[in-house]
Short mmCIF file of C-alpha atoms and ligand atoms in Angstrom, two decimals:
data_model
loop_
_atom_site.label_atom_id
_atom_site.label_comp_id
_atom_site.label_asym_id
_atom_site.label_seq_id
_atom_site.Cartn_x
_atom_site.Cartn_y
_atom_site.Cartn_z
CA UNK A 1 -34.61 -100.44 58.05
CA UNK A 2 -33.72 -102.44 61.05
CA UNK A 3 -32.69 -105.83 60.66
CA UNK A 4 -35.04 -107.37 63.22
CA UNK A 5 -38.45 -105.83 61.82
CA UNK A 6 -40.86 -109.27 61.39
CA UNK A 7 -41.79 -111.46 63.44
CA UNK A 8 -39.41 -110.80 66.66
CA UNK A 9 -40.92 -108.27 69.50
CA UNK A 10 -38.70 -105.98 70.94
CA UNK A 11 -37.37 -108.11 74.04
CA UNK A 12 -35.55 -110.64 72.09
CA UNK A 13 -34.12 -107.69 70.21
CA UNK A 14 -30.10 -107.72 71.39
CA UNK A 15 -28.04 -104.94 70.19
CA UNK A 16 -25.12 -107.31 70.40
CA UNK A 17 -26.73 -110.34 68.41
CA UNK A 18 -27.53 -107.61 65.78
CA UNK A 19 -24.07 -106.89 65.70
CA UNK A 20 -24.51 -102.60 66.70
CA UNK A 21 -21.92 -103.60 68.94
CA UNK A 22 -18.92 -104.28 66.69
CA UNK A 23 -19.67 -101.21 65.10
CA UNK A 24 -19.31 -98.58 67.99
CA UNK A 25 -15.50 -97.43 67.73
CA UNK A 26 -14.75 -97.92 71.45
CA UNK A 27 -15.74 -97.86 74.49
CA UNK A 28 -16.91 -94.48 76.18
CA UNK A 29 -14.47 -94.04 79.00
CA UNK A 30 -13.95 -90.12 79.89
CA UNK A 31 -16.48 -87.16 78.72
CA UNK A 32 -14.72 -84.07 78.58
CA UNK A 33 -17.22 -80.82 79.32
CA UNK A 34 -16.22 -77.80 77.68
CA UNK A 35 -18.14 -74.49 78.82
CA UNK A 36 -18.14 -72.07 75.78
CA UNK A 37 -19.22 -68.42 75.84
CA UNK A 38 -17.82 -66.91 72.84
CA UNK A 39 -14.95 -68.52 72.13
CA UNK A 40 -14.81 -69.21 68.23
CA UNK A 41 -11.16 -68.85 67.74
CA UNK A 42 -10.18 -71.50 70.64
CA UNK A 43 -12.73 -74.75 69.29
CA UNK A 44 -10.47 -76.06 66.98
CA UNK A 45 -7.09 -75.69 68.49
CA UNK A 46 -8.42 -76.79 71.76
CA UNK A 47 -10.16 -80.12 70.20
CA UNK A 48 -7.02 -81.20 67.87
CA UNK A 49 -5.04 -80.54 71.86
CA UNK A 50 -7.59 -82.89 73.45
CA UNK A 51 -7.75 -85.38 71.10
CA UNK A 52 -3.83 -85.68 71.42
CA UNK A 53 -3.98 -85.74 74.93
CA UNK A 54 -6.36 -88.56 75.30
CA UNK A 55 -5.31 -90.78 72.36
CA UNK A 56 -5.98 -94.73 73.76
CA UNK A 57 -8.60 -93.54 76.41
CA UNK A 58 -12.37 -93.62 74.44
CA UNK A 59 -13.58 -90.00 74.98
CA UNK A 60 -16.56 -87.69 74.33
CA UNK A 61 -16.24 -84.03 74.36
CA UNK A 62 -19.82 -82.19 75.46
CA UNK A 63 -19.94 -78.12 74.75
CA UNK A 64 -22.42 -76.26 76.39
CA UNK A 65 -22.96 -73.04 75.10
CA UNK A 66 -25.15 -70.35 76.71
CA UNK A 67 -25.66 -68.16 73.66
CA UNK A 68 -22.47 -67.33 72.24
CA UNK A 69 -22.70 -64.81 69.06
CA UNK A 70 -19.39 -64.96 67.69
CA UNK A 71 -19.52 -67.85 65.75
CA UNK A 72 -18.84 -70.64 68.31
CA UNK A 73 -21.80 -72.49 67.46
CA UNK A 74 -20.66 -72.64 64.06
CA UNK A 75 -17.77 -73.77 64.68
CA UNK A 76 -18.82 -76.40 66.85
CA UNK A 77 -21.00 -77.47 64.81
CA UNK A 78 -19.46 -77.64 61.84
CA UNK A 79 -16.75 -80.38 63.63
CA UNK A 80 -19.70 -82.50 65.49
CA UNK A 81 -21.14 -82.93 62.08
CA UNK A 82 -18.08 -84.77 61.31
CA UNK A 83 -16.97 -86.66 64.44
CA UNK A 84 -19.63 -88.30 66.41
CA UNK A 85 -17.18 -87.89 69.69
CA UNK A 86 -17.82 -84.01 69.42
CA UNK A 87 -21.60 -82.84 71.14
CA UNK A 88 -23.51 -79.57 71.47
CA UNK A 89 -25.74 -78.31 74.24
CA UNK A 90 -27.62 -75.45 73.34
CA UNK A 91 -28.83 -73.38 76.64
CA UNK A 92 -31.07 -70.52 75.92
CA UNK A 93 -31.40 -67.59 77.99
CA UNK A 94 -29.51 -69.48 80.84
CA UNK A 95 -26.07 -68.16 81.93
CA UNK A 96 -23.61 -69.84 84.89
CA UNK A 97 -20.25 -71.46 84.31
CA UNK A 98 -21.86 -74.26 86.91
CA UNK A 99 -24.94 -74.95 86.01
CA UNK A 100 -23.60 -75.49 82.72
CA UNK A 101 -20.61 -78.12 83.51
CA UNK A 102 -23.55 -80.00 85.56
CA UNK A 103 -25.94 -80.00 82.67
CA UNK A 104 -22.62 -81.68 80.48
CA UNK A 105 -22.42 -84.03 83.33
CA UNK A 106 -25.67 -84.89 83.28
CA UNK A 107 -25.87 -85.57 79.35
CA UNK A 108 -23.33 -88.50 79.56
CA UNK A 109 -23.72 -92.16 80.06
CA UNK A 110 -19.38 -92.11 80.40
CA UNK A 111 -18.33 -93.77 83.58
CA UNK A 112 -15.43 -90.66 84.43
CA UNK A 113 -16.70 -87.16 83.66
CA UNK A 114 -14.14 -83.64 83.51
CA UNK A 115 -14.37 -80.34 82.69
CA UNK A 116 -11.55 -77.90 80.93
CA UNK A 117 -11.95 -74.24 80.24
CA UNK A 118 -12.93 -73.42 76.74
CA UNK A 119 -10.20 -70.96 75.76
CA UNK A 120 -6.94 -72.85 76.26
CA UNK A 121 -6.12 -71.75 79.70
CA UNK A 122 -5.87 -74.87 81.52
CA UNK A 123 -3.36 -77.45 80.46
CA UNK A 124 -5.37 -80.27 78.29
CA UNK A 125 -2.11 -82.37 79.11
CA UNK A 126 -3.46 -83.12 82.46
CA UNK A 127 -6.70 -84.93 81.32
CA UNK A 128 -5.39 -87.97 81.06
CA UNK A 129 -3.57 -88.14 84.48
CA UNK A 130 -7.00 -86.99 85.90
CA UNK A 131 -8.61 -89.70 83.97
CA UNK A 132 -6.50 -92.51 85.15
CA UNK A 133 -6.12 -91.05 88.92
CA UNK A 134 -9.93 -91.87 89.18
CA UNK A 135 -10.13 -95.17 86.33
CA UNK A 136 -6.59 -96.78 87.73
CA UNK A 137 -6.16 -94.86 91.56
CA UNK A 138 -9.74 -95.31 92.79
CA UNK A 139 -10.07 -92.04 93.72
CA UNK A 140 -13.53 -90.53 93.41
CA UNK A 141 -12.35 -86.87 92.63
CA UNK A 142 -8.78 -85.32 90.92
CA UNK A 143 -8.47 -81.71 90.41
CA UNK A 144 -5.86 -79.36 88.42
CA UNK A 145 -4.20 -77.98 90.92
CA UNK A 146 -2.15 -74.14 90.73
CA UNK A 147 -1.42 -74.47 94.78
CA UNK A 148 1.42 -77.35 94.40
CA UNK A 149 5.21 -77.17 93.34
CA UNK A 150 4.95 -77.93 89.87
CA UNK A 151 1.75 -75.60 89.19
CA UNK A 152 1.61 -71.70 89.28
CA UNK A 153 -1.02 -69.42 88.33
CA UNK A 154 1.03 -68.14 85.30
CA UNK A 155 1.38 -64.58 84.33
CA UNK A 156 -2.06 -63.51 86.12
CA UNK A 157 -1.44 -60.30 87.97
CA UNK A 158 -1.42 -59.99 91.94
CA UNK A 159 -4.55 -58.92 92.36
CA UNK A 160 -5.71 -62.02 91.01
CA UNK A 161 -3.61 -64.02 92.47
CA UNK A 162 -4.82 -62.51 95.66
CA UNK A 163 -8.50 -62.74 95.21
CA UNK A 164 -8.04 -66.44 93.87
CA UNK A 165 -6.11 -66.93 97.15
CA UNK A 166 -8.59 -65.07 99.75
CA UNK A 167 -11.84 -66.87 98.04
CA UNK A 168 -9.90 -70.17 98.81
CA UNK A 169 -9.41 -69.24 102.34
CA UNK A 170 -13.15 -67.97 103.11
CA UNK A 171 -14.11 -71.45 101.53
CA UNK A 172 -12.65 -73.22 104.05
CA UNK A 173 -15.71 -73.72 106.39
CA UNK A 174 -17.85 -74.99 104.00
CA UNK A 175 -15.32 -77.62 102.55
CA UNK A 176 -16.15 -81.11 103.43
CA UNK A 177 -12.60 -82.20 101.58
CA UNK A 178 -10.24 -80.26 101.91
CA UNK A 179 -8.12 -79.45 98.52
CA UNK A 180 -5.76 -77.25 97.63
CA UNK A 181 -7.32 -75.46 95.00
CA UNK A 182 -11.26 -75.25 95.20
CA UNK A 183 -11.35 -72.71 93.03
CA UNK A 184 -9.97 -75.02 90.29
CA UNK A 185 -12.05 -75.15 86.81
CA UNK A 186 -9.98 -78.24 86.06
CA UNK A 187 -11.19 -81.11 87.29
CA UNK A 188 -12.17 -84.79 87.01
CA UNK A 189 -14.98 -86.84 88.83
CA UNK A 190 -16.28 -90.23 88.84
CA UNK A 191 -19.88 -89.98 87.09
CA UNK A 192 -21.89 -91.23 89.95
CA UNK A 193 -20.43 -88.78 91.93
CA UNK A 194 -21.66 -86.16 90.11
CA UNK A 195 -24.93 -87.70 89.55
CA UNK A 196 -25.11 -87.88 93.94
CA UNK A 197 -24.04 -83.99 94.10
CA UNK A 198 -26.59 -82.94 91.52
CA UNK A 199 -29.43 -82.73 93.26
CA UNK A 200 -27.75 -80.54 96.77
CA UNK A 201 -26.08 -77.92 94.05
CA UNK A 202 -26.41 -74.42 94.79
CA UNK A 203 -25.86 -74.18 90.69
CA UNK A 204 -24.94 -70.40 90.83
CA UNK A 205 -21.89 -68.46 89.13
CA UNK A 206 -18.42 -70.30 88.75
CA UNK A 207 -17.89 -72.26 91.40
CA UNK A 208 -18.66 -75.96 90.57
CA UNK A 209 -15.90 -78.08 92.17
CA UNK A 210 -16.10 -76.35 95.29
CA UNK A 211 -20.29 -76.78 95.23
CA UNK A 212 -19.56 -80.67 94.74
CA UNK A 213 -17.33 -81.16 97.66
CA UNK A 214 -19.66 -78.75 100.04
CA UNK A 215 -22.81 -80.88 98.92
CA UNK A 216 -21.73 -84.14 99.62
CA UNK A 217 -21.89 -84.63 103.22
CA UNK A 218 -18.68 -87.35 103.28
CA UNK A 219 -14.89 -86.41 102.84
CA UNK A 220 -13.92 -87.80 99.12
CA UNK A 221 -10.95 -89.25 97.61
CA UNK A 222 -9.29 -86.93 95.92
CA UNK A 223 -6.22 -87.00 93.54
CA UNK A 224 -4.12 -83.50 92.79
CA UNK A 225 -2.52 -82.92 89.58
CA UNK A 226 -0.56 -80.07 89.27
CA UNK A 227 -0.73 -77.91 86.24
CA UNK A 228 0.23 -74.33 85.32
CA UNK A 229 -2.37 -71.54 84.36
CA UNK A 230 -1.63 -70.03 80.89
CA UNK A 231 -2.03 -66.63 79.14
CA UNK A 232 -5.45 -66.41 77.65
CA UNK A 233 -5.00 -66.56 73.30
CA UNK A 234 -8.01 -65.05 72.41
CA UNK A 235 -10.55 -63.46 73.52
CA UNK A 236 -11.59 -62.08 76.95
CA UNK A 237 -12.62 -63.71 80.52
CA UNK A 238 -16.12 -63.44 81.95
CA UNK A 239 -15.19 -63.45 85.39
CA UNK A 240 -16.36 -59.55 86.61
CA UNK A 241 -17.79 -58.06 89.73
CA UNK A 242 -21.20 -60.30 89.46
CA UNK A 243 -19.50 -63.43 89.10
CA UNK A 244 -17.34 -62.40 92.84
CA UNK A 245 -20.58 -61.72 93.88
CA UNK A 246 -22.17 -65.03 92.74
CA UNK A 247 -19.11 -66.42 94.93
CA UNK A 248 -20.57 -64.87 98.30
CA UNK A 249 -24.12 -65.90 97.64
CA UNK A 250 -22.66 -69.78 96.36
CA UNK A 251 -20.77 -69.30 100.59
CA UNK A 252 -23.93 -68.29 102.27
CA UNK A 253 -26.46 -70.54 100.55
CA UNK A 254 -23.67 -73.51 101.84
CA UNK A 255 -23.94 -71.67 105.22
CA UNK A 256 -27.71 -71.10 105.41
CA UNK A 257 -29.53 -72.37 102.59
CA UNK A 258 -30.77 -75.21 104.08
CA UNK A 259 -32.41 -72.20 106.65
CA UNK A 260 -33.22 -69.38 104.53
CA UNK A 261 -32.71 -69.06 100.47
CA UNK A 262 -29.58 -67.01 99.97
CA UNK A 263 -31.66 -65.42 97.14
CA UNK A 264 -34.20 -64.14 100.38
CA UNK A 265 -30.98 -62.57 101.87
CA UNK A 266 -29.40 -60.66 99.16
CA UNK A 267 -33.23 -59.85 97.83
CA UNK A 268 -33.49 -58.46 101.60
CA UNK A 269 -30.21 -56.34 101.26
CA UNK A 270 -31.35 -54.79 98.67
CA UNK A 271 -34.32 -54.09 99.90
CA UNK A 272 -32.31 -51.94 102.91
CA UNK A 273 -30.30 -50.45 100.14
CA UNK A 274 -33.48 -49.09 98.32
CA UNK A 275 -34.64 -48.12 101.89
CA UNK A 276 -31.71 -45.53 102.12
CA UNK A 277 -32.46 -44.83 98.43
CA UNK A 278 -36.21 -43.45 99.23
CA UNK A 279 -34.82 -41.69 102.45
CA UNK A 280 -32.33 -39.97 100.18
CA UNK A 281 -35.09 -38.93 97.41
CA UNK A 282 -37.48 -37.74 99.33
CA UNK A 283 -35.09 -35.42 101.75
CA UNK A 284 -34.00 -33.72 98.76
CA UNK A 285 -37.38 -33.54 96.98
CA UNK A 286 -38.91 -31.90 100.25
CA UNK A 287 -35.77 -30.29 101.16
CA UNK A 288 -33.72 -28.80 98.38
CA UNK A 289 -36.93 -29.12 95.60
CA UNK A 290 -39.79 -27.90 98.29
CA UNK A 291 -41.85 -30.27 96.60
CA UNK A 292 -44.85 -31.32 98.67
CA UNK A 293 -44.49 -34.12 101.54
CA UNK A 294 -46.86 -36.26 98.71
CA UNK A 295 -45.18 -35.31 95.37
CA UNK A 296 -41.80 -36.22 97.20
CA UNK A 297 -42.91 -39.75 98.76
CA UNK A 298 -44.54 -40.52 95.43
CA UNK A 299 -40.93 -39.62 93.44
CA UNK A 300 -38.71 -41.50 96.11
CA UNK A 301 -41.22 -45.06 96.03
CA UNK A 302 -41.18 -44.79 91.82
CA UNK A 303 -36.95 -44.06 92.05
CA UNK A 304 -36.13 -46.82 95.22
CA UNK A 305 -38.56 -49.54 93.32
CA UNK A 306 -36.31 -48.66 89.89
CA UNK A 307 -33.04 -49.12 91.90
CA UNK A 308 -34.75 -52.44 94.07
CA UNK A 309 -35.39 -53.89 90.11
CA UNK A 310 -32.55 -52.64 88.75
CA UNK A 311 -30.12 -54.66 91.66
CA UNK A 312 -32.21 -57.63 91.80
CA UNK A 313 -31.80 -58.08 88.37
CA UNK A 314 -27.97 -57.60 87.74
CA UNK A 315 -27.14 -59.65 90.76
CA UNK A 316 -29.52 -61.46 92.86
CA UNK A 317 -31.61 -63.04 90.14
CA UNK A 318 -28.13 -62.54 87.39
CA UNK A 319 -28.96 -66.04 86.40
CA UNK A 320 -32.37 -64.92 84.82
CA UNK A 321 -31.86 -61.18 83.78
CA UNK A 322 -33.92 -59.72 81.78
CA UNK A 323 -32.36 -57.56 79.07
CA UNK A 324 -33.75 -55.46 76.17
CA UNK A 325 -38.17 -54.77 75.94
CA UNK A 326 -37.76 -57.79 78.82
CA UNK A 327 -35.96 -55.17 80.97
CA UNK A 328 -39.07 -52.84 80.94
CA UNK A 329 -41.85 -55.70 81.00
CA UNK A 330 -40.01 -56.81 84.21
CA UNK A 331 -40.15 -53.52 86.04
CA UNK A 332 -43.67 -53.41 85.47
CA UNK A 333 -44.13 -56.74 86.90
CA UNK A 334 -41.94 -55.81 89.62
CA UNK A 335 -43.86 -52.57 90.09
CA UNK A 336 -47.43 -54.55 90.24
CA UNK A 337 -45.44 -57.15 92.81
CA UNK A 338 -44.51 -54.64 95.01
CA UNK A 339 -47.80 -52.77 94.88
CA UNK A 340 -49.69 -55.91 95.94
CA UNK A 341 -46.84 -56.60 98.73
CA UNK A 342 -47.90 -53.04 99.97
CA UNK A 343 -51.45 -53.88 100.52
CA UNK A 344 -50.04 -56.97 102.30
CA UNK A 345 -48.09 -54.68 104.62
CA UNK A 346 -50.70 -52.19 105.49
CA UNK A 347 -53.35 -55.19 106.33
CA UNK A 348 -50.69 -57.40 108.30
CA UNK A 349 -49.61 -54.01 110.37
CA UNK A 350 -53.01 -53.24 110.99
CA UNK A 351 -54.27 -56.51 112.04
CA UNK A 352 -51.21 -56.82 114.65
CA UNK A 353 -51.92 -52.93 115.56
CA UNK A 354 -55.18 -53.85 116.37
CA UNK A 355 -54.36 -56.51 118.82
CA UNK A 356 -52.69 -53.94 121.33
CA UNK A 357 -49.21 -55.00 119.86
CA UNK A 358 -47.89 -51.29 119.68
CA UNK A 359 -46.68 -49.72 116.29
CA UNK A 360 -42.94 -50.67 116.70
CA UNK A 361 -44.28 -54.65 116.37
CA UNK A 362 -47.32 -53.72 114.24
CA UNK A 363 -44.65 -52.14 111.67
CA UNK A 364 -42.10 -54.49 112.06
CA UNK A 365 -44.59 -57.34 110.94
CA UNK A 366 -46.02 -55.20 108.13
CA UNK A 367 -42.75 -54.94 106.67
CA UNK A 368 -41.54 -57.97 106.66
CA UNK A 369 -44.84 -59.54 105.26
CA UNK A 370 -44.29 -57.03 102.54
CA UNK A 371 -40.84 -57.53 101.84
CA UNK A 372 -41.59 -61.90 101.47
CA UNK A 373 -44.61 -61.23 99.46
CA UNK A 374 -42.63 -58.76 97.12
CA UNK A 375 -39.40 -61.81 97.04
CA UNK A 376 -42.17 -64.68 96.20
CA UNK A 377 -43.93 -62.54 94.05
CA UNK A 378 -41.25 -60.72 91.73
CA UNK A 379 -39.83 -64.29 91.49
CA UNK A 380 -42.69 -65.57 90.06
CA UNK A 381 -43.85 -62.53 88.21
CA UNK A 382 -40.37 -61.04 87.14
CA UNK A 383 -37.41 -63.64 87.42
CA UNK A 384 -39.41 -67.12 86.98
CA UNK A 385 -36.58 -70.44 86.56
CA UNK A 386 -36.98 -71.11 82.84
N1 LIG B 1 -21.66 -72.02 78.96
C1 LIG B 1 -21.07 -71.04 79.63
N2 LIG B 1 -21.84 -70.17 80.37
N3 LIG B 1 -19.72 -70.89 79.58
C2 LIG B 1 -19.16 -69.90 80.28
C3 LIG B 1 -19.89 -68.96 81.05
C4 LIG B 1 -21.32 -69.12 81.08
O1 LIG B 1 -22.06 -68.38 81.72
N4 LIG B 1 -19.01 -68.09 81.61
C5 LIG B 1 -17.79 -68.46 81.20
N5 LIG B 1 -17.86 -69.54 80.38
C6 LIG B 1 -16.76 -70.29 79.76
C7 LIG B 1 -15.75 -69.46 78.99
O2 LIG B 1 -16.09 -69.36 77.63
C8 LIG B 1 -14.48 -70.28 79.19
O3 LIG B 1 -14.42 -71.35 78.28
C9 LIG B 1 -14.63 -70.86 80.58
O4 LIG B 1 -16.04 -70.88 80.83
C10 LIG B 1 -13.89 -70.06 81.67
O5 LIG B 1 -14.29 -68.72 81.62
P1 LIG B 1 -13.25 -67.50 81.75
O6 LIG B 1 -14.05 -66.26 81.63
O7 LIG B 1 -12.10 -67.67 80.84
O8 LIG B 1 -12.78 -67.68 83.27
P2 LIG B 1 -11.37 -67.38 83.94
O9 LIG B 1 -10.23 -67.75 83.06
O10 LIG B 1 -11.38 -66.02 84.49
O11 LIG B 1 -11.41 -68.44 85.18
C11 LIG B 1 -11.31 -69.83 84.92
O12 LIG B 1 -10.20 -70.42 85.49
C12 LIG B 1 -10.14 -70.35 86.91
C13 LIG B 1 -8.94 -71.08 87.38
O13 LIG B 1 -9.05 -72.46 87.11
C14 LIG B 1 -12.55 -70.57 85.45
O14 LIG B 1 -12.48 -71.94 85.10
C15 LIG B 1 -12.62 -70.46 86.95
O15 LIG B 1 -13.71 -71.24 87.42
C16 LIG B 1 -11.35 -70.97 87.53
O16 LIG B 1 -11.33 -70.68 88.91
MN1 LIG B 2 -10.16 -68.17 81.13
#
C-alpha cells in the first residue's frame, strides 16, 4: 500500500516527501550496454569485472539479447533477480549488434551511456576512464581505442588486422569526427547524444559508433582511451561474411540514403545477379537439355526468383530472415510479389510502347516499374520491420 492513499491527489504526491528517495542506493550515473548472443559462460565473470571497475560511480548494466539458446538468458536472469543494477532486454526475431546497443541506450534514464562486448574481449578497465572523460572532461564522446601506443589489437591474425584497418580507411568520407578507431565496439557517449543520433541511424550490422558520428551533422568532442583487444575465452564471434557485407550497405546508405534506400540498391544488384542466373538456365535448358524455348523460360524464371529470394534474404533484408516453414511461406510471398510486379512491367512497357517511345525505352521503363514494385512489395509481403 502506498503511504499517500486518502485524501491527497496525485500532484501533491512527492517522491522525496515520501521518503522513496533515501531509499534508492545511489545515484544512476553510467549505464553499461552489454550485447549478448550466446554467451552463457562470459555473464558472470564479465559482471563481477564491471562491478570492480566501476566501484564509486552509480551504474546500471542493460543486456540485450537477440535470442540466445545457450543459456544466457538464464544466466542473466538468474543475477537481475538479485541485483536491481543488472537489466534484460528481450528482442525477438531481431538480430544487429547496432540496433541492439541503441535499443540499451534508449532504455536508460542514466545521464552517460557505454557499451562493452559481451564475451570479455574489450578491457572493462577502461569504463571508468570513459565515464569520467565525458562526466569530468566535457567531452560528448570517448572511445576504446586499438589505433594508439598503448592499445593493440592483441593476438588477432593479419587478416583481421587488415580488414579492421581497410574498413577504417573506406570510412573516412562519411566521418563527420574523425577518430582513430571507428570500428571500435568500446565506447562511451553522453545520453543526449545518443538520444539526437537515434533517429538519423542507419541501425544495420555492427557498426554503431561509426553510425553515431556519420549521423550527427557537427564534429563532436571526443576523448580516446587506449585499450588492448584480448583473446576471446569462450565461445565464438559472429562477425562472418554478412556482417562485412552489412558494413558496405551501413557506407552507402551514409553516402546515398538520404537519395535512394541502400536496401533499393543491393535489392537491385541482386536483381542483375538473378538476371545472369535466368540467362544461364535457360541457355542450358534450350541448349544442352533441348527443352522447348517455353519449358526452358518457365525453369530459368522459377530457378532466378529462388536465387533473387534466397539473396535477399541472407543479406539484403539479413535483419528480418526468415528461417525454418518461414523460409518457404516467404518464397511464396516473394513468388506472388514478383508475379504481380510482372503484370506491372508488361502494362508500364506497353503503355510507353504505345506512345511511339520505341522498345529500348518502352522496356527499360517496364523493367524498372517491375523491379520497384517487386522491392515495395516483397518488403511488405516477405521481409515486413517487426
Ligand atoms: N544482441 C546481439 N545481437 N548481440 C550480438 C549480435 C546480435 O546480433 N551479434 C553479436 N553480438 C554480441 C556478442 O555476443 C558479443 O557480446 C558482442 O556482440 C561482439 O560480438 P563478437 O561476435 O564477439 O564480435 P567481434 O569480437 O568479432 O568484434 C567486436 O569487437 C570489434 C573491435 O572492437 C565488435 O564489438 C565489433 O563491433 C568491434 O569492431
Ligand atoms: Mn568478440
Amino acid at each position: 500500500m502506498f503511504p499517500h492513499t486518502g485524501t491527497r491527489t496525485h500532484a501533491m504526491f512527492s517522491y522525496a516527501q515520501e521518503g522513496f528517495i533515501a531509499a534508492t542506493p545511489a545515484p544512476l550515473e553510467l549505464a553499461v550496454v552489454i550485447p549478448v548472443l550466446n554467451e552463457a559462460g562470459n555473464i558472470e565473470p564479465l559482471l563481477a569485472d564491471i562491478a570492480e571497475a566501476l566501484s564509486g560511480i552509480g551504474w546500471e548494466v542493460i543486456f540485450v539479447d537477440d535470442g540466445s539458446t545457450d543459456g544466457t538468458l538464464d544466466c542473466v536472469e538468474r543475477i537481475a533477480r538479485s541485483d536491481s543494477r543488472v537489466r534484460l532486454i528481450r528482442r525477438i526475431g531481431r538480430r544487429g549488434l547496432s540496433s541492439a546497443v541503441m535499443e540499451g541506450f534508449l532504455a536508460t534514464v542514466a545521464p552517460v551511456v557505454a557499451v562493452i562486448d559481451g564475451d570479455r574481449q574489450h578491457d572493462e578497465a577502461a569504463l571508468p576512464r570513459l565515464y569520467s572523460a565525458i562526466a569530468d572532461g566535457g567531452h560528448e564522446l570517448a572511445i576504446g581505442t586499438r589505433y594508439a601506443p598503448e592499445g593493440s589489437t592483441g593476438d588477432w591474425e593479419a587478416a583481421r588486422v587488415a580488414l579492421s584497418r581497410f574498413s577504417t580507411l573506406i570510412a573516412a568520407p562519411v566521418m563527420k569526427t574523425p577518430l582513430s578507431d571507428p570500428m571500435s565496439g568500446l565506447f562511451a557517449l553522453r545520453r543526449d547524444v545518443a538520444i539526437e543520433a537515434a533517429p538519423r541511424l542507419s541501425a544495420v550490422g555492427y557498426k554503431l559508433l561509426l553510425d553515431i558520428t556519420a549521423s550527427l551533422p557537427r564534429r563532436l568532442k571526443v576523448a580516446e582511451i587506449p585499450y588492448q583487444f584480448r583473446t576471446r575465452a569462450a565461445g565464438r564471434s559472429k562477425l562472418d561474411s554478412a556482417i562485412i557485407l552489412e558494413y558496405g550497405e551501413l557506407l552507402l546508405d551514409k553516402l546515398i540514403g538520404r537519395f535512394i534506400p541502400a536496401k533499393l540498391v543491393m535489392f537491385g544488384t541482386v536483381g542483375a545477379l538473378g538476371l545472369l542466373v535466368h540467362m544461364l538456365v535457360l541457355a542450358t535448358a534450350i541448349g544442352p537439355f533441348a527443352l522447348s524455348f517455353a519449358s526452358g523460360q518457365t525453369l530459368a524464371v522459377c530457378v532466378a526468383m529462388t536465387f533473387n529470394y534466397a539473396l535477399n534474404n541472407q543479406f539484403t533484408y539479413r535483419d528480418r530472415r526468415r528461417t525454418g516453414w518461414g523460409w518457404w511461406r516467404g518464397l511464396l510471398g516473394f513468388a506472388a510479389a514478383c508475379g504481380l510486379g510482372a503484370i506491372a512491367n508488361v502494362g508500364v512497357g506497353t503503355m510507353v510502347f504505345q506512345e511511339q517511345e520505341g522498345w529500348m525505352l518502352a522496356g527499360i521503363a517496364g523493367a524498372i516499374t517491375g523491379a520497384v514494385w517487386n522491392y515495395v512489395a516483397s518488403q511488405w509481403l516477405v521481409w515486413r520491420q517487426r
